[in-house]
PDB file of C-alpha atoms in Angstrom:
ATOM      1  CA  MET A 206     177.961 -22.000-169.690  1.00  0.00           C
ATOM      2  CA  THR A 207     179.570 -22.812-172.838  1.00  0.00           C
ATOM      3  CA  LYS A 208     183.378 -22.949-174.404  1.00  0.00           C
ATOM      4  CA  ASN A 209     184.447 -19.461-176.526  1.00  0.00           C
ATOM      5  CA  ARG A 210     181.934 -17.636-173.886  1.00  0.00           C
ATOM      6  CA  TYR A 211     183.087 -15.443-170.679  1.00  0.00           C
ATOM      7  CA  GLU A 212     179.881 -15.467-168.527  1.00  0.00           C
ATOM      8  CA  PHE A 213     179.840 -14.487-164.847  1.00  0.00           C
ATOM      9  CA  PHE A 214     177.325 -16.401-162.391  1.00  0.00           C
ATOM     10  CA  ILE A 215     176.647 -15.811-158.895  1.00  0.00           C
ATOM     11  CA  GLY A 216     174.021 -17.495-156.104  1.00  0.00           C
ATOM     12  CA  SER A 217     172.642 -20.873-156.898  1.00  0.00           C
ATOM     13  CA  ILE A 218     172.281 -20.089-160.870  1.00  0.00           C
ATOM     14  CA  LEU A 219     174.471 -22.859-161.285  1.00  0.00           C
ATOM     15  CA  ASN A 220     172.208 -25.500-160.171  1.00  0.00           C
ATOM     16  CA  TYR A 221     170.496 -24.458-163.139  1.00  0.00           C
ATOM     17  CA  ILE A 222     172.725 -25.606-165.917  1.00  0.00           C
ATOM     18  CA  ALA A 223     171.877 -28.173-168.364  1.00  0.00           C
ATOM     19  CA  ARG A 224     174.789 -28.354-170.255  1.00  0.00           C
ATOM     20  CA  LEU A 225     178.312 -27.417-169.349  1.00  0.00           C
ATOM     21  CA  ASP A 226     180.903 -27.627-172.096  1.00  0.00           C
ATOM     22  CA  LEU A 227     184.994 -27.104-171.305  1.00  0.00           C
ATOM     23  CA  SER A 228     186.225 -29.253-174.037  1.00  0.00           C
ATOM     24  CA  ASN A 229     189.197 -28.699-176.277  1.00  0.00           C
ATOM     25  CA  ASN A 230     191.188 -26.593-173.407  1.00  0.00           C
ATOM     26  CA  GLU A 231     194.042 -27.213-171.864  1.00  0.00           C
ATOM     27  CA  PHE A 232     192.746 -27.609-168.647  1.00  0.00           C
ATOM     28  CA  SER A 233     195.054 -29.710-166.067  1.00  0.00           C
ATOM     29  CA  GLY A 234     195.391 -31.299-162.954  1.00  0.00           C
ATOM     30  CA  GLU A 235     191.906 -33.472-161.209  1.00  0.00           C
ATOM     31  CA  ILE A 236     188.645 -33.070-161.861  1.00  0.00           C
ATOM     32  CA  PRO A 237     186.910 -31.234-159.094  1.00  0.00           C
ATOM     33  CA  TRP A 238     184.766 -33.410-157.023  1.00  0.00           C
ATOM     34  CA  GLU A 239     182.766 -30.172-156.192  1.00  0.00           C
ATOM     35  CA  ILE A 240     181.108 -30.939-160.370  1.00  0.00           C
ATOM     36  CA  GLY A 241     179.046 -33.929-158.554  1.00  0.00           C
ATOM     37  CA  GLN A 242     176.967 -31.064-157.016  1.00  0.00           C
ATOM     38  CA  LEU A 243     175.546 -29.918-160.128  1.00  0.00           C
ATOM     39  CA  GLN A 244     172.252 -32.418-160.348  1.00  0.00           C
ATOM     40  CA  ASN A 245     170.121 -31.099-163.143  1.00  0.00           C
ATOM     41  CA  ILE A 246     173.396 -30.849-164.965  1.00  0.00           C
ATOM     42  CA  ARG A 247     171.988 -33.222-168.619  1.00  0.00           C
ATOM     43  CA  ALA A 248     175.285 -33.094-170.699  1.00  0.00           C
ATOM     44  CA  LEU A 249     178.566 -32.829-169.273  1.00  0.00           C
ATOM     45  CA  ASN A 250     181.856 -32.350-171.614  1.00  0.00           C
ATOM     46  CA  LEU A 251     185.422 -32.233-170.349  1.00  0.00           C
ATOM     47  CA  SER A 252     187.445 -33.655-173.340  1.00  0.00           C
ATOM     48  CA  ASN A 253     190.760 -33.057-175.297  1.00  0.00           C
ATOM     49  CA  ASN A 254     192.133 -31.663-171.779  1.00  0.00           C
ATOM     50  CA  LEU A 255     194.755 -32.387-169.893  1.00  0.00           C
ATOM     51  CA  LEU A 256     192.691 -33.755-166.749  1.00  0.00           C
ATOM     52  CA  SER A 257     194.316 -35.969-164.624  1.00  0.00           C
ATOM     53  CA  GLY A 258     193.618 -38.238-161.551  1.00  0.00           C
ATOM     54  CA  VAL A 259     190.627 -40.680-160.997  1.00  0.00           C
ATOM     55  CA  ILE A 260     186.717 -39.830-162.065  1.00  0.00           C
ATOM     56  CA  PRO A 261     185.316 -38.437-159.097  1.00  0.00           C
ATOM     57  CA  GLU A 262     182.702 -40.832-157.709  1.00  0.00           C
ATOM     58  CA  SER A 263     180.706 -37.513-156.717  1.00  0.00           C
ATOM     59  CA  PHE A 264     179.420 -37.936-160.704  1.00  0.00           C
ATOM     60  CA  SER A 265     177.367 -40.513-159.073  1.00  0.00           C
ATOM     61  CA  ASN A 266     175.083 -37.878-158.055  1.00  0.00           C
ATOM     62  CA  LEU A 267     174.777 -36.119-161.346  1.00  0.00           C
ATOM     63  CA  LYS A 268     170.845 -38.083-161.718  1.00  0.00           C
ATOM     64  CA  MET A 269     169.973 -36.118-164.463  1.00  0.00           C
ATOM     65  CA  ILE A 270     172.552 -36.267-166.673  1.00  0.00           C
ATOM     66  CA  GLU A 271     172.325 -37.853-170.375  1.00  0.00           C
ATOM     67  CA  SER A 272     175.768 -37.431-171.494  1.00  0.00           C
ATOM     68  CA  LEU A 273     179.192 -38.185-170.115  1.00  0.00           C
ATOM     69  CA  ASP A 274     181.969 -37.657-172.101  1.00  0.00           C
ATOM     70  CA  LEU A 275     185.697 -37.505-170.583  1.00  0.00           C
ATOM     71  CA  SER A 276     187.727 -38.727-173.342  1.00  0.00           C
ATOM     72  CA  ARG A 277     191.243 -38.194-174.467  1.00  0.00           C
ATOM     73  CA  ASN A 278     192.648 -36.932-170.983  1.00  0.00           C
ATOM     74  CA  LYS A 279     194.697 -38.832-168.323  1.00  0.00           C
ATOM     75  CA  LEU A 280     192.900 -39.899-166.375  1.00  0.00           C
ATOM     76  CA  SER A 281     193.605 -43.195-164.487  1.00  0.00           C
ATOM     77  CA  GLY A 282     192.522 -45.422-161.974  1.00  0.00           C
ATOM     78  CA  ARG A 283     188.677 -47.252-162.257  1.00  0.00           C
ATOM     79  CA  ILE A 284     185.270 -46.361-163.574  1.00  0.00           C
ATOM     80  CA  PRO A 285     184.004 -45.800-160.372  1.00  0.00           C
ATOM     81  CA  PRO A 286     180.844 -48.668-160.463  1.00  0.00           C
ATOM     82  CA  GLN A 287     178.446 -45.868-158.508  1.00  0.00           C
ATOM     83  CA  LEU A 288     178.025 -44.565-161.997  1.00  0.00           C
ATOM     84  CA  THR A 289     175.385 -47.591-162.341  1.00  0.00           C
ATOM     85  CA  ASP A 290     173.290 -45.555-160.904  1.00  0.00           C
ATOM     86  CA  LEU A 291     172.850 -42.778-163.699  1.00  0.00           C
ATOM     87  CA  ASN A 292     169.290 -44.199-164.790  1.00  0.00           C
ATOM     88  CA  PHE A 293     169.672 -41.294-167.637  1.00  0.00           C
ATOM     89  CA  LEU A 294     172.756 -41.692-169.139  1.00  0.00           C
ATOM     90  CA  SER A 295     172.463 -42.720-172.870  1.00  0.00           C
ATOM     91  CA  ASN A 296     176.079 -41.135-174.326  1.00  0.00           C
ATOM     92  CA  PHE A 297     179.483 -42.510-172.318  1.00  0.00           C
ATOM     93  CA  ASN A 298     182.914 -41.745-173.382  1.00  0.00           C
ATOM     94  CA  VAL A 299     186.100 -42.561-171.425  1.00  0.00           C
ATOM     95  CA  SER A 300     188.141 -43.522-174.569  1.00  0.00           C
ATOM     96  CA  TYR A 301     192.258 -42.132-174.605  1.00  0.00           C
ATOM     97  CA  ASN A 302     192.785 -41.992-170.774  1.00  0.00           C
ATOM     98  CA  ASN A 303     194.934 -44.009-168.697  1.00  0.00           C
ATOM     99  CA  LEU A 304     192.172 -46.076-167.261  1.00  0.00           C
ATOM    100  CA  SER A 305     192.390 -49.235-165.641  1.00  0.00           C
ATOM    101  CA  GLY A 306     190.446 -52.480-164.479  1.00  0.00           C
ATOM    102  CA  PRO A 307     187.232 -53.704-165.532  1.00  0.00           C
ATOM    103  CA  ILE A 308     184.440 -51.735-167.077  1.00  0.00           C
ATOM    104  CA  LEU A 309     181.202 -51.656-165.719  1.00  0.00           C
ATOM    105  CA  ASP A 310     178.544 -53.902-167.661  1.00  0.00           C
ATOM    106  CA  LYS A 311     175.639 -53.387-165.468  1.00  0.00           C
ATOM    107  CA  GLU A 312     172.523 -51.190-166.607  1.00  0.00           C
ATOM    108  CA  GLN A 313     172.699 -48.483-168.998  1.00  0.00           C
ATOM    109  CA  PHE A 314     176.390 -49.719-169.124  1.00  0.00           C
ATOM    110  CA  ALA A 315     175.533 -52.711-170.849  1.00  0.00           C
ATOM    111  CA  THR A 316     174.400 -50.451-174.085  1.00  0.00           C
ATOM    112  CA  PHE A 317     178.018 -49.084-174.373  1.00  0.00           C
ATOM    113  CA  ASP A 318     180.578 -50.486-176.574  1.00  0.00           C
ATOM    114  CA  ASP A 319     184.312 -50.656-177.405  1.00  0.00           C
ATOM    115  CA  SER A 320     184.031 -47.327-179.034  1.00  0.00           C
ATOM    116  CA  SER A 321     183.636 -45.531-175.263  1.00  0.00           C
ATOM    117  CA  TYR A 322     186.634 -46.957-174.115  1.00  0.00           C
ATOM    118  CA  ASN A 323     189.483 -47.112-176.786  1.00  0.00           C
ATOM    119  CA  GLY A 324     192.980 -46.211-175.759  1.00  0.00           C
ATOM    120  CA  ASN A 325     192.654 -47.421-172.531  1.00  0.00           C
ATOM    121  CA  SER A 326     195.122 -50.260-172.197  1.00  0.00           C
ATOM    122  CA  ALA A 327     194.534 -51.617-168.953  1.00  0.00           C
ATOM    123  CA  LEU A 328     190.618 -51.782-169.135  1.00  0.00           C
ATOM    124  CA  CYS A 329     189.006 -55.278-169.579  1.00  0.00           C
ATOM    125  CA  GLY A 330     185.907 -56.945-169.665  1.00  0.00           C
ATOM    126  CA  SER A 331     183.396 -58.486-171.921  1.00  0.00           C
ATOM    127  CA  MET A 332     182.025 -55.771-173.544  1.00  0.00           C
ATOM    128  CA  ILE A 333     185.266 -54.923-175.296  1.00  0.00           C
ATOM    129  CA  LYS A 334     186.443 -58.481-175.762  1.00  0.00           C
ATOM    130  CA  ARG A 335     189.090 -57.995-173.738  1.00  0.00           C
ATOM    131  CA  LYS A 336     189.588 -60.484-170.232  1.00  0.00           C
ATOM    132  CA  CYS A 337     190.506 -59.460-167.406  1.00  0.00           C
ATOM    133  CA  SER A 338     193.612 -61.345-165.582  1.00  0.00           C
ATOM    134  CA  SER A 339     193.772 -62.454-162.097  1.00  0.00           C
ATOM    135  CA  ALA A 340     195.917 -59.512-161.436  1.00  0.00           C
ATOM    136  CA  LEU A 341     192.791 -57.775-161.306  1.00  0.00           C
ATOM    137  CA  ALA A 342     191.365 -59.872-158.772  1.00  0.00           C
ATOM    138  CA  PRO A 343     190.212 -58.559-155.508  1.00  0.00           C
ATOM    139  CA  PRO A 344     192.883 -59.338-152.877  1.00  0.00           C
ATOM    140  CA  ALA A 345     192.757 -62.347-150.444  1.00  0.00           C
ATOM    141  CA  THR A 346     190.579 -61.588-147.289  1.00  0.00           C
ATOM    142  CA  PRO A 347     191.896 -61.567-143.925  1.00  0.00           C
ATOM    143  CA  THR A 348     190.068 -64.853-143.066  1.00  0.00           C
ATOM    144  CA  ARG A 349     192.203 -66.378-146.019  1.00  0.00           C
ATOM    145  CA  GLY A 350     195.493 -65.324-144.277  1.00  0.00           C
ATOM    146  CA  GLY A 351     194.521 -66.549-141.000  1.00  0.00           C
ATOM    147  CA  GLU A 352     193.835 -69.650-143.010  1.00  0.00           C
ATOM    148  CA  ASP A 353     197.376 -69.510-144.323  1.00  0.00           C
ATOM    149  CA  GLU A 354     198.464 -68.956-140.896  1.00  0.00           C
ATOM    150  CA  GLY A 355     197.032 -72.031-139.047  1.00  0.00           C
ATOM    151  CA  ASP A 356     198.364 -74.221-141.621  1.00  0.00           C
ATOM    152  CA  SER A 357     202.109 -73.123-141.631  1.00  0.00           C
ATOM    153  CA  VAL A 358     201.579 -73.840-137.652  1.00  0.00           C
ATOM    154  CA  ILE A 359     200.250 -77.366-138.107  1.00  0.00           C
ATOM    155  CA  ASP A 360     202.947 -78.080-140.344  1.00  0.00           C
ATOM    156  CA  MET A 361     205.311 -77.059-137.471  1.00  0.00           C
ATOM    157  CA  VAL A 362     203.610 -79.245-135.146  1.00  0.00           C
ATOM    158  CA  ALA A 363     204.160 -82.397-137.292  1.00  0.00           C
ATOM    159  CA  LEU A 364     207.712 -81.403-137.650  1.00  0.00           C
ATOM    160  CA  ARG A 365     208.024 -81.185-134.222  1.00  0.00           C
ATOM    161  CA  TRP A 366     206.300 -84.315-133.561  1.00  0.00           C
ATOM    162  CA  SER A 367     208.434 -86.501-136.357  1.00  0.00           C
ATOM    163  CA  PHE A 368     211.405 -84.953-134.854  1.00  0.00           C
ATOM    164  CA  ALA A 369     211.045 -86.047-131.458  1.00  0.00           C
ATOM    165  CA  ALA A 370     209.926 -89.881-133.130  1.00  0.00           C
ATOM    166  CA  SER A 371     212.868 -90.210-134.822  1.00  0.00           C
ATOM    167  CA  TYR A 372     214.715 -89.632-131.525  1.00  0.00           C
ATOM    168  CA  VAL A 373     212.959 -91.753-129.263  1.00  0.00           C
ATOM    169  CA  SER A 374     213.272 -94.624-132.247  1.00  0.00           C
ATOM    170  CA  VAL A 375     217.203 -93.933-132.203  1.00  0.00           C
ATOM    171  CA  ILE A 376     217.677 -94.152-128.397  1.00  0.00           C
ATOM    172  CA  LEU A 377     215.853 -97.205-128.263  1.00  0.00           C
ATOM    173  CA  GLY A 378     217.524 -98.801-131.253  1.00  0.00           C
ATOM    174  CA  LEU A 379     220.767 -98.285-129.129  1.00  0.00           C
ATOM    175  CA  PHE A 380     218.896 -99.805-126.227  1.00  0.00           C
ATOM    176  CA  ALA A 381     218.298-102.778-128.129  1.00  0.00           C
ATOM    177  CA  ALA A 382     222.002-103.392-129.569  1.00  0.00           C
ATOM    178  CA  LEU A 383     223.691-103.013-126.304  1.00  0.00           C
ATOM    179  CA  TRP A 384     220.841-105.406-124.743  1.00  0.00           C
ATOM    180  CA  ILE A 385     221.243-108.035-127.341  1.00  0.00           C
ATOM    181  CA  ASN A 386     225.240-107.844-128.527  1.00  0.00           C
ATOM    182  CA  SER A 387     227.617-108.097-125.310  1.00  0.00           C
ATOM    183  CA  TYR A 388     230.547-106.876-126.959  1.00  0.00           C
ATOM    184  CA  TRP A 389     228.674-103.664-128.188  1.00  0.00           C
ATOM    185  CA  ARG A 390     227.524-103.771-124.513  1.00  0.00           C
ATOM    186  CA  LYS A 391     230.775-103.661-122.828  1.00  0.00           C
ATOM    187  CA  LEU A 392     232.705-101.362-125.310  1.00  0.00           C
ATOM    188  CA  TRP A 393     229.345 -98.826-124.754  1.00  0.00           C
ATOM    189  CA  PHE A 394     229.906 -98.913-120.891  1.00  0.00           C
ATOM    190  CA  TYR A 395     233.677 -98.347-121.360  1.00  0.00           C
ATOM    191  CA  PHE A 396     233.122 -95.115-123.374  1.00  0.00           C
ATOM    192  CA  VAL A 397     231.086 -93.983-120.606  1.00  0.00           C
ATOM    193  CA  ASP A 398     233.205 -94.631-117.900  1.00  0.00           C
ATOM    194  CA  LYS A 399     235.775 -92.912-119.925  1.00  0.00           C
ATOM    195  CA  CYS A 400     233.520 -90.247-120.552  1.00  0.00           C
ATOM    196  CA  ILE A 401     233.069 -90.228-116.740  1.00  0.00           C
ATOM    197  CA  ASP A 402     237.178 -90.231-115.936  1.00  0.00           C
ATOM    198  CA  THR A 403     237.909 -87.285-118.471  1.00  0.00           C
ATOM    199  CA  CYS A 404     234.618 -85.028-116.939  1.00  0.00           C
ATOM    200  CA  TYR A 405     236.423 -85.626-113.259  1.00  0.00           C
ATOM    201  CA  TYR A 406     240.074 -84.767-114.379  1.00  0.00           C
ATOM    202  CA  TRP A 407     238.502 -81.545-116.127  1.00  0.00           C
ATOM    203  CA  LEU A 408     236.592 -80.431-112.959  1.00  0.00           C
ATOM    204  CA  PHE A 409     239.482 -81.374-110.590  1.00  0.00           C
ATOM    205  CA  LYS A 410     241.915 -79.463-112.310  1.00  0.00           C
ATOM    206  CA  TYR A 411     240.226 -76.620-113.675  1.00  0.00           C
ATOM    207  CA  VAL A 412     236.990 -76.099-111.299  1.00  0.00           C
ATOM    208  CA  PHE A 413     238.728 -77.324-107.532  1.00  0.00           C
ATOM    209  CA  HIS A 414     242.439 -76.712-107.835  1.00  0.00           C
ATOM    210  CA  ARG A 415     242.184 -72.796-109.224  1.00  0.00           C
TER     211      ARG A 415
END
């Protein structure tokens, strides 16, 4: 099955395709994940189309593939790490897409230079001499969130204890001042008597004499 040729296949003949070239068309939409079932394919060229979406993880099933060209499309998302299972891959091109995140740098992917990734400003990694920012770091784990919540609870407990200690200190200071200074003590008892008299007055006037 090649470009500029129109042929119809039935049965399991698709499993024997060695090369699939659909480049330079106007295909749009997402790449069908079913392409990952063509396990005997050795070359796949989908370049120069209008394909969007992510690179299917099912491509990791193309164990015999040697050349994979997805350049000049509108693909987005990250390069699936499962592609490192493609041990025979010698040509890889995803340039001029909208891919993001770190590039693969293990196994055969360590041999691909920056020309395989040109035109993807959001890609990063040592192979293309672009450092990955902290924004690409994995999100915090729930355990870490639990630690933060625990820290917050500890702070609240400390705040309550400090408030209680301050309150007790003020009360003790007040009693000490009244004990030492007789004039302040007389004023304090006078103030307390006035408060009690006022409370009785309001109770008898507005509660018991309704």
